Short mmCIF file of C-alpha atoms in Angstrom, two decimals:
data_model
loop_
_atom_site.label_atom_id
_atom_site.label_comp_id
_atom_site.label_asym_id
_atom_site.label_seq_id
_atom_site.Cartn_x
_atom_site.Cartn_y
_atom_site.Cartn_z
CA UNK S 1 53.23 291.83 -16.10
CA UNK S 2 51.69 289.43 -18.37
CA UNK S 3 54.58 288.88 -20.31
CA UNK S 4 56.41 287.86 -17.19
CA UNK S 5 53.29 285.38 -16.18
CA UNK S 6 53.81 283.84 -18.86
CA UNK S 7 57.45 283.38 -18.79
CA UNK S 8 56.90 281.71 -15.52
CA UNK S 9 54.60 279.50 -16.62
CA UNK S 10 56.14 278.43 -19.34
CA UNK S 11 59.51 278.13 -17.08
CA UNK S 12 57.67 275.99 -15.22
CA UNK S 13 55.92 273.57 -17.70
CA UNK S 14 58.92 273.01 -19.80
CA UNK S 15 61.56 272.96 -16.72
CA UNK S 16 59.62 271.45 -14.10
CA UNK S 17 57.50 268.99 -16.32
CA UNK S 18 53.98 270.34 -14.93
CA UNK S 19 50.70 270.64 -16.95
CA UNK S 20 48.91 273.82 -17.28
CA UNK S 21 46.74 273.42 -14.48
CA UNK S 22 49.74 272.55 -12.59
CA UNK S 23 51.62 275.31 -12.93
CA UNK S 24 48.85 278.11 -13.11
CA UNK S 25 47.81 276.77 -9.30
CA UNK S 26 51.75 276.86 -8.19
CA UNK S 27 52.29 280.25 -10.16
CA UNK S 28 49.00 281.33 -8.21
CA UNK S 29 50.15 279.94 -4.63
CA UNK S 30 53.66 281.36 -4.70
CA UNK S 31 52.17 284.87 -6.12
CA UNK S 32 50.07 284.71 -2.65
CA UNK S 33 52.82 283.84 -0.58
CA UNK S 34 55.25 287.04 -2.11
CA UNK S 35 52.22 289.38 -2.04
CA UNK S 36 51.92 288.75 1.65
CA UNK S 37 55.69 288.82 2.39
CA UNK S 38 55.66 292.36 0.83
CA UNK S 39 52.11 293.63 2.78
CA UNK S 40 54.60 292.17 5.97
CA UNK S 41 57.33 293.99 5.31
CA UNK S 42 55.73 297.93 4.05
CA UNK S 43 53.50 297.39 7.58
CA UNK S 44 56.92 296.98 9.51
CA UNK S 45 58.15 299.72 7.84
CA UNK S 46 55.28 301.75 8.32
CA UNK S 47 55.36 300.76 12.38
CA UNK S 48 59.05 301.80 12.52
CA UNK S 49 58.08 305.42 10.94
CA UNK S 50 55.66 305.81 13.04
CA UNK S 51 57.56 304.79 16.32
CA UNK S 52 60.47 306.98 15.21
CA UNK S 53 57.74 310.04 14.84
CA UNK S 54 56.40 309.33 18.46
CA UNK S 55 59.97 309.18 19.56
CA UNK S 56 60.35 312.40 18.50
CA UNK S 57 57.42 313.47 19.54
CA UNK S 58 57.96 312.16 23.30
CA UNK S 59 61.33 313.81 23.45
CA UNK S 60 60.69 317.00 21.88
CA UNK S 61 57.24 317.86 22.27
CA UNK S 62 56.81 318.90 18.90
CA UNK S 63 55.04 316.67 15.81
CA UNK S 64 58.25 316.70 13.26
CA UNK S 65 57.78 317.67 9.51
CA UNK S 66 56.23 314.64 7.52
CA UNK S 67 57.70 313.98 4.28
CA UNK S 68 55.42 311.75 2.03
#
């Protein structure tokens, strides 16, 4: 993971003319955006799974086998 971060920072500096500090700050901002997006997607997936289980319970009156 550290190698990936270093490669990205190098790209920012060499191709976009950023200073070390600018590259670090930009990386940090982008990482937070990606992290928030990934969490939102995971929460949405879990919400859909829960809704499917509730639908099954309402239809059949039984709790389906859950696989985690």
